């Protein structure tokens, strides 16, 4: 999918684009096991023009890339085990001012993150009146440089800047 639109008046306006796509591969490994694998990517870019003549605009974007596989194992009728994994990468620009004329606006750091996840789940029919579903999922989110973060005092003024080099992990969140 690719889509774009814009709205401009005399010297201001909005402009945005979307791009998304995926490839999916389904395969039956044997009579009880199958796999669905997906490769997907997307991107969204948004600009708010405050001066069209000199291309002064606030710009924000987010893009991601995902690779995942989901497996289904049918032990017997009424007893299915599903499991899988995924790996995703994200690039986010929360918003920065851009211009063709020389300006020195404050800059917000672009963020790069990676998320991986794995899971296993079981759907089990015990009898006609009782069905159990249970499972577990593990996930880990990692933010890596290059990036920077501002440190603020109690009056919300910037007092320091933490800088992270290429590939340096500065945030990590794992959950089960």
PDB file of C-alpha atoms in Angstrom, residues 111-170:
ATOM      1  CA  UNK A 111      14.954   6.729  18.349  1.00  0.00           C
ATOM      2  CA  UNK A 112      15.944   3.250  17.177  1.00  0.00           C
ATOM      3  CA  UNK A 113      14.539   0.201  18.932  1.00  0.00           C
ATOM      4  CA  UNK A 114      14.339  -3.549  18.506  1.00  0.00           C
ATOM      5  CA  UNK A 115      11.753  -5.921  19.943  1.00  0.00           C
ATOM      6  CA  UNK A 116      11.854  -9.712  20.005  1.00  0.00           C
ATOM      7  CA  UNK A 117       9.176 -12.020  21.332  1.00  0.00           C
ATOM      8  CA  UNK A 118       8.484 -15.723  21.684  1.00  0.00           C
ATOM      9  CA  UNK A 119       5.392 -17.549  22.842  1.00  0.00           C
ATOM     10  CA  UNK A 120       3.742 -20.915  23.333  1.00  0.00           C
ATOM     11  CA  UNK A 121       0.012 -21.506  23.812  1.00  0.00           C
ATOM     12  CA  UNK A 122      -2.218 -24.549  24.248  1.00  0.00           C
ATOM     13  CA  UNK A 123      -5.936 -24.924  23.499  1.00  0.00           C
ATOM     14  CA  UNK A 124      -7.185 -28.136  25.082  1.00  0.00           C
ATOM     15  CA  UNK A 125     -10.752 -29.419  25.072  1.00  0.00           C
ATOM     16  CA  UNK A 126     -11.144 -31.548  28.183  1.00  0.00           C
ATOM     17  CA  UNK A 127     -14.820 -32.471  27.528  1.00  0.00           C
ATOM     18  CA  UNK A 128     -17.887 -30.856  25.924  1.00  0.00           C
ATOM     19  CA  UNK A 129     -18.288 -28.477  28.874  1.00  0.00           C
ATOM     20  CA  UNK A 130     -14.660 -27.566  29.596  1.00  0.00           C
ATOM     21  CA  UNK A 131     -11.999 -26.058  27.378  1.00  0.00           C
ATOM     22  CA  UNK A 132      -8.642 -24.806  28.707  1.00  0.00           C
ATOM     23  CA  UNK A 133      -6.439 -22.210  27.073  1.00  0.00           C
ATOM     24  CA  UNK A 134      -3.102 -21.276  28.596  1.00  0.00           C
ATOM     25  CA  UNK A 135       0.300 -20.075  27.491  1.00  0.00           C
ATOM     26  CA  UNK A 136       3.276 -17.854  28.079  1.00  0.00           C
ATOM     27  CA  UNK A 137       4.931 -15.044  26.131  1.00  0.00           C
ATOM     28  CA  UNK A 138       8.372 -13.496  26.590  1.00  0.00           C
ATOM     29  CA  UNK A 139       9.288 -10.134  25.078  1.00  0.00           C
ATOM     30  CA  UNK A 140      12.281  -7.804  25.162  1.00  0.00           C
ATOM     31  CA  UNK A 141      12.449  -4.165  23.962  1.00  0.00           C
ATOM     32  CA  UNK A 142      15.880  -2.582  23.433  1.00  0.00           C
ATOM     33  CA  UNK A 143      16.612   1.074  22.568  1.00  0.00           C
ATOM     34  CA  UNK A 144      20.013   1.683  20.957  1.00  0.00           C
ATOM     35  CA  UNK A 145      22.094   4.674  19.910  1.00  0.00           C
ATOM     36  CA  UNK A 146      23.027   6.867  18.362  1.00  0.00           C
ATOM     37  CA  UNK A 147      20.686   8.940  20.474  1.00  0.00           C
ATOM     38  CA  UNK A 148      20.560  11.561  23.196  1.00  0.00           C
ATOM     39  CA  UNK A 149      18.240  12.400  26.068  1.00  0.00           C
ATOM     40  CA  UNK A 150      17.801  15.662  27.945  1.00  0.00           C
ATOM     41  CA  UNK A 151      17.938  15.736  31.760  1.00  0.00           C
ATOM     42  CA  UNK A 152      15.628  18.263  33.432  1.00  0.00           C
ATOM     43  CA  UNK A 153      15.540  19.977  36.837  1.00  0.00           C
ATOM     44  CA  UNK A 154      12.407  20.562  38.945  1.00  0.00           C
ATOM     45  CA  UNK A 155      11.629  23.717  36.929  1.00  0.00           C
ATOM     46  CA  UNK A 156      11.625  21.615  33.715  1.00  0.00           C
ATOM     47  CA  UNK A 157      14.801  23.255  32.411  1.00  0.00           C
ATOM     48  CA  UNK A 158      17.439  21.226  30.567  1.00  0.00           C
ATOM     49  CA  UNK A 159      20.455  20.786  32.860  1.00  0.00           C
ATOM     50  CA  UNK A 160      22.345  18.010  31.046  1.00  0.00           C
ATOM     51  CA  UNK A 161      22.330  15.834  27.939  1.00  0.00           C
ATOM     52  CA  UNK A 162      23.067  12.096  27.982  1.00  0.00           C
ATOM     53  CA  UNK A 163      24.576  10.932  24.664  1.00  0.00           C
ATOM     54  CA  UNK A 164      24.665   7.337  23.463  1.00  0.00           C
ATOM     55  CA  UNK A 165      26.948   6.157  20.645  1.00  0.00           C
ATOM     56  CA  UNK A 166      26.139   3.883  17.717  1.00  0.00           C
ATOM     57  CA  UNK A 167      24.812   0.529  18.957  1.00  0.00           C
ATOM     58  CA  UNK A 168      24.932   1.460  22.677  1.00  0.00           C
ATOM     59  CA  UNK A 169      21.940   0.074  24.612  1.00  0.00           C
ATOM     60  CA  UNK A 170      20.397   2.791  26.793  1.00  0.00           C
TER      61      UNK A 170
END
